[in-house]
Tab-separated table of C-alpha atoms and ligand atoms in Angstrom:
chain	number	residue	atom	x	y	z
A	555	MET	CA	30.110	-51.502	-174.764
A	556	SER	CA	32.071	-48.905	-172.824
A	557	ILE	CA	30.418	-47.059	-169.953
A	558	VAL	CA	32.145	-43.875	-171.158
A	559	SER	CA	29.874	-41.501	-173.083
A	560	ASN	CA	30.288	-40.884	-176.797
A	561	SER	CA	30.831	-37.170	-176.251
A	562	LEU	CA	33.752	-37.884	-173.934
A	563	LYS	CA	35.318	-40.152	-176.550
A	564	ARG	CA	35.673	-37.105	-178.801
A	565	ILE	CA	38.214	-35.487	-176.496
A	566	LYS	CA	41.675	-36.246	-175.127
A	567	PRO	CA	43.320	-35.431	-171.793
A	568	SER	CA	45.372	-32.227	-171.740
A	569	PRO	CA	48.829	-33.023	-173.257
A	570	THR	CA	50.523	-30.297	-171.213
A	571	ILE	CA	49.225	-31.810	-167.987
A	572	ALA	CA	50.387	-35.231	-169.295
A	573	VAL	CA	53.978	-34.009	-169.805
A	574	THR	CA	54.033	-32.413	-166.372
A	575	SER	CA	52.823	-35.649	-164.768
A	576	LYS	CA	55.420	-37.724	-166.660
A	577	ALA	CA	58.186	-35.362	-165.478
A	578	ARG	CA	56.854	-35.613	-161.909
A	579	GLU	CA	56.902	-39.425	-162.105
A	580	MET	CA	60.477	-39.468	-163.432
A	581	ARG	CA	61.523	-37.114	-160.638
A	582	ALA	CA	59.873	-39.380	-158.059
A	583	ALA	CA	61.926	-42.237	-159.514
A	584	GLY	CA	65.080	-40.274	-158.722
A	585	LYS	CA	65.747	-38.685	-162.134
A	586	ASP	CA	66.994	-35.093	-162.327
A	587	VAL	CA	64.266	-33.877	-164.696
A	588	ILE	CA	63.969	-30.171	-165.515
A	589	GLY	CA	60.330	-29.352	-166.183
A	590	LEU	CA	59.717	-26.725	-168.848
A	591	GLY	CA	56.247	-28.034	-169.554
A	592	ALA	CA	53.974	-26.377	-167.020
A	593	GLY	CA	52.022	-23.216	-167.752
A	594	GLU	CA	52.280	-21.564	-164.370
A	595	PRO	CA	54.443	-18.826	-162.874
A	596	ASP	CA	57.060	-20.105	-160.434
A	597	PHE	CA	56.526	-17.015	-158.216
A	598	ASP	CA	54.480	-17.292	-155.046
A	599	THR	CA	51.111	-15.567	-154.568
A	600	PRO	CA	51.859	-12.113	-153.057
A	601	ASP	CA	51.423	-11.811	-149.281
A	602	ASN	CA	48.688	-9.148	-149.346
A	603	ILE	CA	46.533	-11.571	-151.356
A	604	LYS	CA	47.211	-14.459	-148.973
A	605	GLU	CA	46.363	-12.221	-146.021
A	606	ALA	CA	43.025	-11.281	-147.603
A	607	ALA	CA	42.179	-14.980	-147.842
A	608	ILE	CA	43.150	-15.609	-144.214
A	609	GLU	CA	41.038	-12.629	-143.165
A	610	ALA	CA	38.092	-14.003	-145.187
A	611	ILE	CA	38.324	-17.303	-143.306
A	612	ARG	CA	38.492	-15.487	-139.948
A	613	LYS	CA	35.494	-13.327	-140.860
A	614	GLY	CA	33.452	-16.401	-141.742
A	615	ASP	CA	33.340	-15.847	-145.500
A	616	THR	CA	33.122	-19.598	-145.756
A	617	LYS	CA	29.607	-20.085	-147.071
A	618	TYR	CA	27.949	-20.307	-150.479
A	619	THR	CA	28.116	-17.057	-152.409
A	620	ALA	CA	26.147	-15.778	-155.406
A	621	VAL	CA	26.596	-18.433	-158.114
A	622	ASP	CA	28.679	-16.407	-160.569
A	623	GLY	CA	30.606	-14.207	-158.169
A	624	THR	CA	30.284	-12.061	-155.051
A	625	PRO	CA	29.178	-8.439	-155.505
A	626	ALA	CA	32.607	-7.336	-154.188
A	627	LEU	CA	34.495	-9.364	-156.785
A	628	LYS	CA	32.204	-8.324	-159.631
A	629	LYS	CA	32.761	-4.695	-158.617
A	630	ALA	CA	36.565	-5.237	-158.567
A	631	ILE	CA	36.375	-6.786	-162.053
A	632	GLN	CA	34.177	-3.949	-163.290
A	633	ASP	CA	36.765	-1.450	-161.986
A	634	LYS	CA	39.625	-3.420	-163.516
A	635	PHE	CA	38.061	-3.320	-166.998
A	636	ASN	CA	37.366	0.386	-166.624
A	637	ARG	CA	40.825	1.266	-165.248
A	638	GLU	CA	43.004	-0.930	-167.446
A	639	ASN	CA	41.057	-1.381	-170.668
A	640	ASN	CA	38.727	1.597	-170.718
A	641	LEU	CA	35.793	-0.818	-170.975
A	642	LYS	CA	32.540	-0.176	-169.134
A	643	TYR	CA	30.421	-3.117	-167.990
A	644	ASN	CA	27.476	-3.489	-165.640
A	645	THR	CA	27.862	-6.178	-163.018
A	646	ASP	CA	25.230	-8.302	-164.808
A	647	GLU	CA	27.643	-8.403	-167.753
A	648	ILE	CA	30.316	-10.079	-165.608
A	649	SER	CA	30.704	-13.726	-164.622
A	650	VAL	CA	33.184	-15.355	-162.237
A	651	GLY	CA	34.089	-19.048	-162.435
A	652	THR	CA	36.491	-21.634	-161.113
A	653	GLY	CA	39.402	-20.544	-163.299
A	654	GLY	CA	39.421	-19.232	-166.830
A	655	LYS	CA	38.963	-22.807	-167.966
A	656	GLN	CA	35.545	-23.124	-166.360
A	657	VAL	CA	34.521	-19.727	-167.704
A	658	LEU	CA	35.375	-20.856	-171.249
A	659	TYR	CA	33.622	-24.144	-170.692
A	660	ASN	CA	30.470	-22.371	-169.473
A	661	ALA	CA	30.531	-19.952	-172.399
A	662	PHE	CA	30.768	-22.656	-175.040
A	663	MET	CA	28.377	-25.077	-173.345
A	664	ALA	CA	25.884	-22.224	-173.052
A	665	THR	CA	26.018	-21.120	-176.689
A	666	ILE	CA	27.051	-23.936	-179.018
A	667	ASN	CA	24.519	-26.012	-180.881
A	668	LYS	CA	25.499	-29.284	-182.532
A	669	GLY	CA	27.716	-28.643	-185.536
A	670	ASP	CA	28.354	-24.929	-184.873
A	671	GLU	CA	31.733	-23.866	-186.180
A	672	VAL	CA	34.343	-22.254	-183.952
A	673	LEU	CA	37.356	-20.741	-185.630
A	674	ILE	CA	40.591	-21.376	-183.741
A	675	PRO	CA	43.914	-19.982	-184.961
A	676	ALA	CA	46.765	-22.490	-184.499
A	677	PRO	CA	48.998	-22.830	-182.620
A	678	TYR	CA	46.329	-22.703	-179.945
A	679	TRP	CA	45.964	-23.381	-176.240
A	680	VAL	CA	45.346	-27.131	-175.982
A	681	SER	CA	41.948	-26.934	-174.277
A	682	TYR	CA	40.064	-24.860	-176.865
A	683	PRO	CA	39.322	-27.607	-179.424
A	684	ASP	CA	38.426	-30.162	-176.774
A	685	ILE	CA	36.019	-27.847	-174.944
A	686	ILE	CA	34.346	-27.047	-178.283
A	687	LEU	CA	34.109	-30.757	-179.148
A	688	LEU	CA	32.611	-31.550	-175.779
A	689	ALA	CA	30.020	-28.829	-176.338
A	690	GLY	CA	29.104	-30.482	-179.664
A	691	GLY	CA	30.743	-27.826	-181.851
A	692	LYS	CA	33.170	-28.137	-184.745
A	693	PRO	CA	36.604	-26.600	-184.258
A	694	LYS	CA	37.817	-25.024	-187.501
A	695	ILE	CA	41.573	-24.750	-187.201
A	696	VAL	CA	43.388	-22.018	-189.135
A	697	LYS	CA	47.125	-22.631	-189.204
A	698	CYS	CA	49.183	-19.500	-188.694
A	699	GLU	CA	52.763	-19.286	-189.843
A	700	GLU	CA	56.093	-18.544	-188.246
A	701	LYS	CA	56.723	-15.823	-190.835
A	702	ASP	CA	53.623	-14.028	-189.471
A	703	ASN	CA	54.850	-14.494	-185.886
A	704	PHE	CA	52.220	-17.248	-185.593
A	705	LYS	CA	49.465	-14.633	-185.762
A	706	LEU	CA	46.239	-14.723	-187.704
A	707	THR	CA	46.420	-12.432	-190.739
A	708	PRO	CA	43.401	-10.639	-192.227
A	709	LYS	CA	43.866	-12.721	-195.384
A	710	LYS	CA	43.647	-15.998	-193.496
A	711	LEU	CA	40.727	-14.766	-191.427
A	712	LYS	CA	38.797	-13.691	-194.519
A	713	LYS	CA	39.310	-17.077	-196.117
A	714	ALA	CA	38.255	-19.009	-193.006
A	715	MET	CA	35.136	-17.029	-192.042
A	716	SER	CA	31.743	-18.275	-193.122
A	717	LYS	CA	28.091	-17.781	-192.206
A	718	LYS	CA	28.437	-20.873	-190.022
A	719	THR	CA	31.161	-19.343	-187.840
A	720	LYS	CA	29.529	-18.971	-184.446
A	721	TRP	CA	32.661	-17.979	-182.542
A	722	ILE	CA	36.250	-17.055	-183.187
A	723	ILE	CA	38.840	-17.365	-180.432
A	724	LEU	CA	41.640	-14.817	-180.099
A	725	ASN	CA	44.356	-15.260	-177.483
A	726	SER	CA	46.887	-12.488	-177.001
A	727	PRO	CA	49.564	-12.782	-175.657
A	728	SER	CA	49.350	-16.376	-176.786
A	729	ASN	CA	49.881	-19.715	-175.206
A	730	PRO	CA	51.954	-21.423	-176.733
A	731	THR	CA	53.830	-18.794	-178.804
A	732	GLY	CA	53.914	-15.660	-176.618
A	733	SER	CA	52.946	-13.593	-179.689
A	734	ALA	CA	50.641	-10.641	-179.071
A	735	TYR	CA	48.481	-8.626	-181.463
A	736	THR	CA	49.147	-4.894	-181.768
A	737	LYS	CA	46.261	-2.449	-181.824
A	738	ASP	CA	46.696	-2.041	-185.586
A	739	GLU	CA	46.602	-5.784	-186.151
A	740	ILE	CA	43.409	-6.088	-184.114
A	741	ILE	CA	41.840	-3.221	-186.061
A	742	SER	CA	42.673	-5.014	-189.338
A	743	LEU	CA	41.060	-8.241	-188.117
A	744	SER	CA	38.045	-6.356	-186.783
A	745	LYS	CA	37.306	-4.877	-190.221
A	746	ILE	CA	36.557	-8.393	-191.421
A	747	LEU	CA	34.723	-9.444	-188.270
A	748	LEU	CA	32.416	-6.429	-188.543
A	749	LYS	CA	31.012	-7.944	-191.734
A	750	TYR	CA	29.924	-11.136	-189.960
A	751	ASN	CA	27.356	-9.874	-187.497
A	752	LYS	CA	26.339	-13.335	-186.277
A	753	THR	CA	29.845	-14.308	-185.180
A	754	TYR	CA	30.884	-13.843	-181.554
A	755	ILE	CA	34.456	-13.262	-180.442
A	756	LEU	CA	36.054	-14.914	-177.448
A	757	SER	CA	39.078	-12.893	-176.398
A	758	ASP	CA	41.302	-14.806	-173.999
A	759	ASP	CA	43.348	-12.111	-172.253
A	760	ILE	CA	44.750	-14.230	-169.440
A	761	TYR	CA	48.376	-13.178	-170.198
A	762	GLU	CA	47.480	-9.470	-170.462
A	763	HIS	CA	49.964	-8.378	-167.810
A	764	ILE	CA	52.927	-10.457	-168.892
A	765	ILE	CA	54.268	-8.297	-171.714
A	766	TYR	CA	57.700	-6.909	-172.572
A	767	ASP	CA	59.581	-4.083	-174.263
A	768	ASN	CA	56.803	-1.521	-173.672
A	769	PHE	CA	54.341	-3.500	-175.761
A	770	LYS	CA	50.905	-1.842	-175.551
A	771	PHE	CA	48.204	-4.362	-174.783
A	772	PHE	CA	44.958	-3.902	-176.736
A	773	THR	CA	41.858	-6.076	-176.606
A	774	ILE	CA	39.209	-6.458	-179.295
A	775	ALA	CA	36.253	-5.379	-177.090
A	776	GLN	CA	37.848	-1.927	-177.247
A	777	ILE	CA	36.568	-1.760	-180.826
A	778	ASP	CA	33.225	-0.148	-180.045
A	779	LYS	CA	31.131	-1.877	-182.674
A	780	LEU	CA	32.431	-5.315	-181.690
A	781	LYS	CA	31.981	-4.978	-177.921
A	782	LYS	CA	28.418	-6.305	-177.997
A	783	ARG	CA	29.633	-9.478	-179.721
A	784	THR	CA	32.740	-10.028	-177.607
A	785	LEU	CA	33.187	-12.070	-174.479
A	786	THR	CA	36.477	-11.109	-172.832
A	787	MET	CA	37.937	-13.775	-170.580
A	788	ASN	CA	40.615	-13.103	-168.021
A	789	GLY	CA	41.643	-14.343	-164.595
A	790	VAL	CA	44.064	-14.073	-161.720
A	791	SER	CA	46.006	-17.321	-162.358
A	792	LYS	CA	48.899	-15.959	-164.387
A	793	SER	CA	49.104	-12.224	-163.553
A	794	TYR	CA	48.935	-12.771	-159.794
A	795	SER	CA	50.543	-16.246	-159.534
A	796	MET	CA	47.247	-17.695	-158.329
A	797	THR	CA	46.893	-20.838	-160.448
A	798	GLY	CA	45.802	-22.950	-157.486
A	799	TRP	CA	43.143	-20.532	-156.265
A	800	ARG	CA	41.003	-21.121	-159.365
A	801	ILE	CA	39.420	-17.778	-160.178
A	802	GLY	CA	38.675	-16.700	-163.746
A	803	TYR	CA	36.151	-14.251	-165.104
A	804	ALA	CA	34.533	-12.904	-168.244
A	805	ALA	CA	32.664	-9.798	-169.330
A	806	GLY	CA	30.319	-9.540	-172.260
A	807	PRO	CA	26.714	-9.707	-173.484
A	808	LYS	CA	24.171	-10.117	-170.681
A	809	GLU	CA	22.415	-12.966	-172.445
A	810	ILE	CA	25.571	-15.082	-172.522
A	811	ILE	CA	26.545	-14.180	-168.950
A	812	LYS	CA	23.102	-15.246	-167.703
A	813	ALA	CA	23.273	-18.544	-169.584
A	814	MET	CA	26.743	-19.208	-168.183
A	815	ALA	CA	25.432	-18.709	-164.640
A	816	LYS	CA	22.686	-21.238	-165.353
A	817	ILE	CA	25.280	-23.902	-166.202
A	818	GLN	CA	27.378	-23.031	-163.181
A	819	SER	CA	24.296	-23.182	-160.930
A	820	GLN	CA	23.749	-26.793	-161.993
A	821	SER	CA	27.391	-27.858	-161.869
A	822	THR	CA	29.907	-26.361	-159.436
A	823	SER	CA	27.854	-23.466	-157.990
A	824	ASN	CA	30.001	-20.568	-156.818
A	825	PRO	CA	33.801	-20.518	-157.019
A	826	THR	CA	35.407	-20.855	-153.573
A	827	SER	CA	34.366	-17.977	-151.318
A	828	ILE	CA	37.886	-17.622	-149.906
A	829	SER	CA	39.518	-17.473	-153.342
A	830	GLN	CA	37.020	-14.827	-154.387
A	831	ALA	CA	38.011	-12.663	-151.411
A	832	ALA	CA	41.667	-13.140	-152.379
A	833	ALA	CA	40.898	-12.161	-155.990
A	834	VAL	CA	39.264	-8.921	-154.779
A	835	GLU	CA	42.558	-8.000	-153.116
A	836	ALA	CA	44.535	-9.085	-156.200
A	837	LEU	CA	42.548	-6.725	-158.426
A	838	ASN	CA	42.112	-3.825	-155.974
A	839	GLY	CA	45.454	-4.025	-154.137
A	840	THR	CA	48.942	-3.004	-155.172
A	841	GLN	CA	49.932	-3.937	-158.721
A	842	GLU	CA	53.614	-3.142	-158.195
A	843	PHE	CA	54.925	-6.698	-158.248
A	844	ILE	CA	53.483	-7.284	-161.744
A	845	LYS	CA	56.133	-5.049	-163.342
A	846	LYS	CA	58.939	-6.578	-161.235
A	847	ARG	CA	57.899	-10.093	-162.167
A	848	SER	CA	57.560	-9.183	-165.824
A	849	ASP	CA	61.124	-7.845	-165.696
A	850	SER	CA	62.370	-11.225	-164.453
A	851	PHE	CA	60.357	-13.012	-167.113
A	852	LYS	CA	61.895	-10.703	-169.727
A	853	GLU	CA	65.419	-11.535	-168.557
A	854	ARG	CA	64.585	-15.235	-168.849
A	855	ARG	CA	62.949	-14.805	-172.254
A	856	ASP	CA	66.027	-13.031	-173.598
A	857	PHE	CA	68.332	-15.707	-172.218
A	858	VAL	CA	66.227	-18.603	-173.551
A	859	VAL	CA	65.742	-17.089	-177.025
A	860	ASP	CA	69.458	-16.302	-177.387
A	861	SER	CA	70.502	-19.743	-176.123
A	862	LEU	CA	68.098	-21.546	-178.468
A	863	ASN	CA	69.223	-19.535	-181.470
A	864	ASN	CA	72.781	-20.601	-180.672
A	865	ILE	CA	71.871	-24.245	-181.147
A	866	LYS	CA	72.429	-25.647	-184.616
A	867	GLY	CA	69.120	-26.791	-186.077
A	868	ILE	CA	66.859	-24.729	-183.792
A	869	ASN	CA	65.359	-21.319	-184.455
A	870	CYS	CA	63.246	-19.287	-182.151
A	871	LEU	CA	61.296	-16.040	-182.489
A	872	LYS	CA	61.379	-13.466	-179.694
A	873	PRO	CA	57.774	-13.102	-178.465
A	874	GLU	CA	56.097	-10.032	-176.981
A	875	GLY	CA	54.527	-11.674	-173.951
A	876	ALA	CA	53.422	-14.654	-171.812
A	877	PHE	CA	56.158	-17.001	-170.553
A	878	TYR	CA	56.485	-19.336	-173.504
A	879	VAL	CA	58.644	-19.670	-176.591
A	880	PHE	CA	57.798	-21.854	-179.551
A	881	PRO	CA	61.030	-22.830	-181.327
A	882	SER	CA	61.213	-24.820	-184.533
A	883	CYS	CA	62.924	-28.222	-184.522
A	884	LYS	CA	62.089	-28.916	-188.175
A	885	LYS	CA	65.738	-28.956	-189.245
A	886	LEU	CA	66.406	-31.749	-186.769
A	887	LEU	CA	63.713	-34.045	-188.105
A	888	GLY	CA	64.453	-36.561	-190.857
A	889	LYS	CA	66.548	-39.546	-191.836
A	890	LYS	CA	69.776	-38.189	-190.414
A	891	THR	CA	68.519	-37.886	-186.850
A	892	LYS	CA	65.971	-40.736	-187.114
A	893	LEU	CA	63.400	-38.434	-185.523
A	894	LYS	CA	60.251	-38.248	-187.607
A	895	THR	CA	58.072	-35.851	-185.658
A	896	ASP	CA	58.202	-33.143	-183.008
A	897	LYS	CA	56.720	-35.728	-180.627
A	898	ASP	CA	59.729	-38.026	-181.269
A	899	PHE	CA	61.972	-35.036	-180.602
A	900	VAL	CA	60.415	-34.163	-177.221
A	901	GLU	CA	60.173	-37.800	-176.110
A	902	LYS	CA	63.836	-38.424	-176.835
A	903	LEU	CA	64.797	-35.131	-175.192
A	904	LEU	CA	62.977	-36.210	-172.029
A	905	GLU	CA	64.369	-39.749	-172.016
A	906	GLN	CA	67.963	-38.887	-172.887
A	907	SER	CA	68.503	-35.426	-171.479
A	908	GLU	CA	65.761	-35.212	-168.866
A	909	VAL	CA	64.237	-31.939	-170.054
A	910	ALA	CA	60.439	-31.840	-170.296
A	911	VAL	CA	58.907	-29.694	-173.063
A	912	VAL	CA	55.692	-30.119	-175.110
A	913	GLN	CA	55.481	-30.986	-178.805
A	914	GLY	CA	54.062	-28.328	-181.155
A	915	SER	CA	51.573	-30.772	-182.651
A	916	ALA	CA	49.708	-30.751	-179.302
A	917	PHE	CA	49.006	-27.073	-180.042
A	918	GLY	CA	48.013	-27.734	-183.652
A	919	LEU	CA	51.300	-26.934	-185.423
A	920	ASP	CA	53.855	-29.619	-186.283
A	921	GLY	CA	57.611	-29.171	-186.266
A	922	TYR	CA	57.863	-27.017	-183.136
A	923	PHE	CA	57.962	-27.423	-179.367
A	924	ARG	CA	56.857	-25.231	-176.487
A	925	ILE	CA	59.126	-24.187	-173.674
A	926	SER	CA	57.695	-22.569	-170.570
A	927	TYR	CA	60.406	-20.385	-169.045
A	928	ALA	CA	58.462	-19.793	-165.822
A	929	THR	CA	61.253	-21.353	-163.799
A	930	SER	CA	64.507	-20.171	-162.205
A	931	MET	CA	67.470	-18.892	-164.260
A	932	GLU	CA	69.509	-21.697	-162.718
A	933	ASN	CA	67.118	-24.304	-164.123
A	934	LEU	CA	66.982	-22.535	-167.458
A	935	LYS	CA	70.781	-22.452	-167.736
A	936	LYS	CA	70.984	-26.163	-167.011
A	937	ALA	CA	68.138	-26.936	-169.409
A	938	MET	CA	69.575	-24.889	-172.279
A	939	GLY	CA	72.921	-26.660	-171.853
A	940	ARG	CA	71.204	-30.032	-171.997
A	941	ILE	CA	69.098	-29.124	-175.050
A	942	LYS	CA	72.226	-27.887	-176.843
A	943	SER	CA	74.191	-31.088	-176.267
A	944	PHE	CA	71.128	-33.205	-177.093
A	945	CYS	CA	70.612	-31.457	-180.443
A	946	GLU	CA	74.298	-31.425	-181.332
A	947	ASN	CA	74.633	-35.143	-180.661
A	948	LEU	CA	71.636	-36.052	-182.778
A	949	SER	CA	73.295	-36.322	-186.155
B	1452	PLP	C1	45.557	-19.336	-172.934
B	1452	PLP	C2	45.006	-19.803	-171.648
B	1452	PLP	N1	43.719	-19.551	-171.371
B	1452	PLP	C3	43.153	-19.939	-170.227
B	1452	PLP	C4	43.876	-20.631	-169.285
B	1452	PLP	C5	43.136	-21.071	-168.037
B	1452	PLP	O1	43.707	-20.645	-166.873
B	1452	PLP	P1	42.966	-20.858	-165.465
B	1452	PLP	O2	41.918	-21.889	-165.641
B	1452	PLP	O3	44.053	-21.247	-164.534
B	1452	PLP	O4	42.381	-19.513	-165.123
B	1452	PLP	C6	45.220	-20.948	-169.528
B	1452	PLP	C7	46.001	-21.749	-168.568
B	1452	PLP	O5	46.975	-22.397	-168.872
B	1452	PLP	C8	45.803	-20.501	-170.731
B	1452	PLP	O6	47.086	-20.742	-171.008
């Protein structure tokens, strides 16, 4: 009998991390692989944030802190929600963890009983179903369609909701599609959610600041009557290029926040004191670079979408945010190309053309692949050229 627990057998390692590791291995073996698999900005952490961390070390902020966040960071998060989202929270309605991932993990471990249903619109971020499974819950996947910009429609939501739905996860802008919900779309979904007063909403807003074309970000906790049933998760990883610092946070009902702290107190304890000091500066300091970086992401998005749509057999929507596109490769699957699935497509693309992307099926929707364009224009130009010749030589 295996030493590994039964609950662990229910889950799989992150497929996006797997692709990134494979690309790294190929590169170490001397191959010229272009990695479009990783979900992290290529920009460096801004200097004012680094300086705040150095200052924290010098000052001796190197000890344990309050388990779910220092008072200074909780205050900065409280101010952020007030300033940017017009949401008022007390500091005991805020929790800080080691990245958004830990915050989600705490939230679901703290609230899910065996068999509880969690509604997840697909395509979804790869970790949601596995965290739910590990917590003993049942992911209920609702497939969203390309014609709806991969977004959940009120009709689909209505059909999927039941008295057993403990949570629903909304992620806007989305990983892997980049699609974002408008205020009107969120209002339409909320009309249905208001009828299910036992269901909680997890809003993953981690890509809030990476939006284009004057898109107006709106988050579901801004619907007054739903605020008390919404846990809004966010973090500094993507907006501030701080993936390695590992700071994420959430705001929501006190009861959940307290339960999350209990889990954290018996697992990792506080997130790194130095990273917390850096996150205070990220949230309170200048926000100027966010716009500049979004402008570069927009230029890359436009280039990638246009290039992909110029490849025979590929089509790609133009998303509102994040740094991903989710093109269809369905027309290139079948007898003619001898590629059966999107996984075959991405594996062959990596082997033959040395471009690393992730298959759509890893995100719960077959026939697509995800490209992360958080890399230089030079890399993107090379990669688009390679994808074009790969696709055109398939048949
Ligand atoms: C949709 C989404 N949510 C949450 C996270 C977690 O980010 P972190 O743990 O770095 O804060 C990610 C990271 O890839 C993500 O894409």
